[in-house]
Amino acid sequence: SYSVTGVQTCALPISRRVGRAGGTADCGGGEAAEPERDRTAAKEAEREARRRVKVLLAHNSTYFPGHGGGDKSNRLLMEALAGRGHEVRVFTRTERFGEADQARYLAELDRRGRAYQFDAGAGEVRFELGGVDVRVLAARPELRAAFQRHIDEFDPDIIVTSTDDPGQLLFDLAVKAPRARVVHLVRATIAVPFGPDSSGANERKKELLRRADGVVCVSRYVAGYVRQWARSEEHTSELQSPNTIS
């Protein structure tokens, strides 16, 4: 597994589906290459390319500027993955939709000196932040249709979802992606659809959540809660150390 900001993140065997052009994605390590291959820069570059994966974050909240802990944590994680050489795209949204809210959002980006492009046809704002390609749906409320377009266009190897989308509006589209593996981040037991801490227990949503290829939790307690109440053992793990941001 590889470490991102001190956190062991590769908790599932992603190489089964994320190989591109006949290769396999490698989270670091693996068998040593043959000596002849190691001697050539071209072969080394090929091996590096195989280790890179395309990651799409489904973020049904504000990403930047972000005010919640989950927003900031997701941003740290995506920027760390981009720093490792992975191709990372974030699909996110403004707090509300409409022309007035779009104008306020663009004014805020201007105030912060953040360069951006606006796609009037898609109703999206695009900019780069920390090596991450950020796509913000602002003018239109067609959240699910816009996210599906990004799945189709970007063709990610991994889709990251989280409990910041408690209604699973984006998660159920993610698990239908034909090739991508889905990693779900659980930060709060109140936001999952099962168990005594849940604010909205729902058997259908619980079963849907079990379709994730991996579940990563912020603590040992949260991981134990998921294992107990969702009966999800095989692909559930806790972060080894918490991400924080001031």
Short mmCIF file of C-alpha atoms in Angstrom, two decimals, residues 59-234:
data_model
loop_
_atom_site.label_atom_id
_atom_site.label_comp_id
_atom_site.label_asym_id
_atom_site.label_seq_id
_atom_site.Cartn_x
_atom_site.Cartn_y
_atom_site.Cartn_z
CA HIS A 59 -18.17 15.66 -3.53
CA ASN A 60 -21.79 16.63 -2.88
CA SER A 61 -20.78 19.65 -0.84
CA THR A 62 -18.64 22.77 -1.21
CA TYR A 63 -15.02 21.87 -1.98
CA PHE A 64 -13.35 25.26 -2.28
CA PRO A 65 -13.84 27.43 -0.43
CA GLY A 66 -14.76 24.67 2.00
CA HIS A 67 -15.92 25.28 5.54
CA GLY A 68 -16.61 21.81 6.93
CA GLY A 69 -14.07 19.32 8.19
CA GLY A 70 -15.12 16.77 5.59
CA ASP A 71 -14.62 19.31 2.80
CA LYS A 72 -11.11 20.16 3.97
CA SER A 73 -10.21 16.52 4.60
CA ASN A 74 -11.27 15.54 1.08
CA ARG A 75 -9.26 18.41 -0.36
CA LEU A 76 -6.14 17.34 1.52
CA LEU A 77 -6.54 13.76 0.34
CA MET A 78 -7.07 14.69 -3.31
CA GLU A 79 -4.11 17.07 -3.34
CA ALA A 80 -1.91 14.42 -1.74
CA LEU A 81 -2.92 11.90 -4.40
CA ALA A 82 -2.20 14.45 -7.13
CA GLY A 83 1.17 15.07 -5.52
CA ARG A 84 1.89 11.36 -5.93
CA GLY A 85 1.44 11.71 -9.66
CA HIS A 86 -2.14 10.46 -9.97
CA GLU A 87 -4.62 12.23 -12.26
CA VAL A 88 -7.29 13.63 -9.96
CA ARG A 89 -10.58 15.30 -10.78
CA VAL A 90 -13.15 16.61 -8.29
CA PHE A 91 -16.82 16.97 -9.12
CA THR A 92 -18.42 19.34 -6.64
CA ARG A 93 -21.09 22.02 -6.36
CA THR A 94 -21.93 25.41 -4.98
CA GLU A 95 -24.04 25.57 -1.83
CA ARG A 96 -27.08 26.60 -3.88
CA PHE A 97 -27.79 26.64 -7.60
CA GLY A 98 -28.82 29.55 -9.81
CA GLU A 99 -27.43 32.56 -11.59
CA ALA A 100 -27.21 34.70 -8.46
CA ASP A 101 -25.36 31.99 -6.51
CA GLN A 102 -23.09 31.40 -9.49
CA ALA A 103 -22.25 35.12 -9.61
CA ARG A 104 -21.46 35.12 -5.88
CA TYR A 105 -19.21 32.10 -6.28
CA LEU A 106 -17.28 33.63 -9.17
CA ALA A 107 -16.90 36.87 -7.19
CA GLU A 108 -15.46 34.87 -4.29
CA LEU A 109 -12.94 33.18 -6.58
CA ASP A 110 -11.98 36.60 -7.93
CA ARG A 111 -11.55 37.93 -4.41
CA ARG A 112 -9.21 35.04 -3.62
CA GLY A 113 -7.24 35.56 -6.82
CA ARG A 114 -8.15 32.11 -8.13
CA ALA A 115 -8.02 31.86 -11.94
CA TYR A 116 -10.89 29.87 -13.45
CA GLN A 117 -12.78 29.04 -16.61
CA PHE A 118 -16.55 29.08 -16.89
CA ASP A 119 -18.39 26.65 -19.15
CA ALA A 120 -21.77 28.29 -19.74
CA GLY A 121 -23.10 25.26 -21.60
CA ALA A 122 -22.46 22.91 -18.69
CA GLY A 123 -23.05 25.54 -16.01
CA GLU A 124 -19.69 24.62 -14.47
CA VAL A 125 -16.68 26.48 -13.14
CA ARG A 126 -13.30 24.85 -13.71
CA PHE A 127 -9.98 25.59 -12.00
CA GLU A 128 -6.86 23.85 -10.74
CA LEU A 129 -6.09 23.68 -7.04
CA GLY A 130 -3.11 21.83 -5.62
CA GLY A 131 -2.65 19.87 -8.83
CA VAL A 132 -6.31 18.79 -8.83
CA ASP A 133 -8.76 19.48 -11.67
CA VAL A 134 -11.83 20.92 -9.90
CA ARG A 135 -15.22 21.09 -11.64
CA VAL A 136 -17.91 23.05 -9.78
CA LEU A 137 -21.56 22.79 -10.80
CA ALA A 138 -22.98 26.23 -10.14
CA ALA A 139 -25.76 27.39 -12.43
CA ARG A 140 -27.85 24.26 -12.87
CA PRO A 141 -29.39 21.84 -10.35
CA GLU A 142 -28.93 18.72 -12.52
CA LEU A 143 -26.40 17.24 -10.10
CA ARG A 144 -26.73 13.58 -11.04
CA ALA A 145 -26.73 14.16 -14.80
CA ALA A 146 -23.62 16.33 -14.51
CA PHE A 147 -21.81 13.74 -12.40
CA GLN A 148 -22.67 10.99 -14.87
CA ARG A 149 -21.14 13.09 -17.65
CA HIS A 150 -17.90 13.27 -15.71
CA ILE A 151 -17.88 9.50 -15.17
CA ASP A 152 -18.35 8.96 -18.88
CA GLU A 153 -15.86 11.61 -19.97
CA PHE A 154 -13.09 11.11 -17.40
CA ASP A 155 -13.40 7.30 -17.25
CA PRO A 156 -11.87 7.04 -13.76
CA ASP A 157 -10.06 4.03 -12.35
CA ILE A 158 -11.27 4.87 -8.84
CA ILE A 159 -14.27 6.90 -7.67
CA VAL A 160 -14.08 8.23 -4.12
CA THR A 161 -17.37 8.92 -2.33
CA SER A 162 -18.05 9.87 1.27
CA THR A 163 -20.63 10.43 3.97
CA ASP A 164 -20.72 14.07 2.85
CA ASP A 165 -23.32 12.70 0.40
CA PRO A 166 -25.69 11.10 2.97
CA GLY A 167 -28.53 10.80 0.47
CA GLN A 168 -26.24 8.74 -1.81
CA LEU A 169 -27.24 10.92 -4.76
CA LEU A 170 -23.83 10.40 -6.34
CA PHE A 171 -22.87 7.10 -4.75
CA ASP A 172 -25.46 5.03 -6.58
CA LEU A 173 -24.15 6.38 -9.91
CA ALA A 174 -20.58 5.62 -8.86
CA VAL A 175 -21.24 1.92 -8.17
CA LYS A 176 -22.86 1.58 -11.59
CA ALA A 177 -19.71 2.74 -13.38
CA PRO A 178 -18.64 -0.25 -15.49
CA ARG A 179 -14.90 -0.11 -14.80
CA ALA A 180 -14.17 2.08 -11.80
CA ARG A 181 -13.74 0.75 -8.28
CA VAL A 182 -15.50 2.72 -5.55
CA VAL A 183 -13.92 3.68 -2.22
CA HIS A 184 -16.31 5.14 0.34
CA LEU A 185 -15.02 7.37 3.17
CA VAL A 186 -16.97 7.24 6.45
CA ARG A 187 -16.32 10.08 8.88
CA ALA A 188 -19.37 10.12 11.15
CA THR A 189 -21.62 7.29 12.32
CA ILE A 190 -24.59 9.66 12.32
CA ALA A 191 -24.29 9.95 8.52
CA VAL A 192 -24.43 6.24 7.66
CA PRO A 193 -27.81 4.58 6.98
CA PHE A 194 -27.53 1.88 9.65
CA GLY A 195 -27.02 1.25 13.35
CA PRO A 196 -28.11 3.07 16.52
CA ASP A 197 -26.14 6.26 15.78
CA SER A 198 -27.71 6.81 12.37
CA SER A 199 -29.89 9.86 11.84
CA GLY A 200 -31.81 8.03 9.13
CA ALA A 201 -31.54 4.24 9.08
CA ASN A 202 -32.49 2.81 5.70
CA GLU A 203 -32.10 -0.84 4.75
CA ARG A 204 -32.01 -0.14 1.01
CA LYS A 205 -29.25 2.43 1.38
CA LYS A 206 -27.32 0.10 3.66
CA GLU A 207 -27.41 -2.66 1.06
CA LEU A 208 -26.38 -0.19 -1.63
CA LEU A 209 -23.41 0.90 0.46
CA ARG A 210 -22.23 -2.71 0.63
CA ARG A 211 -21.56 -2.49 -3.11
CA ALA A 212 -18.53 -0.28 -2.48
CA ASP A 213 -15.24 -2.01 -3.23
CA GLY A 214 -13.72 -0.55 -0.09
CA VAL A 215 -14.80 1.44 2.97
CA VAL A 216 -12.26 3.62 4.77
CA CYS A 217 -13.13 5.07 8.18
CA VAL A 218 -11.62 7.94 10.14
CA SER A 219 -11.05 5.94 13.32
CA ARG A 220 -10.97 2.47 14.77
CA TYR A 221 -14.30 3.17 16.48
CA VAL A 222 -16.01 4.14 13.22
CA ALA A 223 -14.52 1.13 11.43
CA GLY A 224 -15.79 -1.16 14.20
CA TYR A 225 -19.23 0.44 13.99
CA VAL A 226 -19.41 -0.17 10.23
CA ARG A 227 -18.24 -3.76 10.60
CA GLN A 228 -20.80 -4.46 13.30
CA TRP A 229 -23.88 -2.73 11.96
CA ALA A 230 -23.35 -3.05 8.21
CA ARG A 231 -21.76 -6.50 8.58
CA SER A 232 -19.01 -5.32 6.27
CA GLU A 233 -15.75 -7.06 7.17
CA GLU A 234 -13.70 -7.77 4.09
#
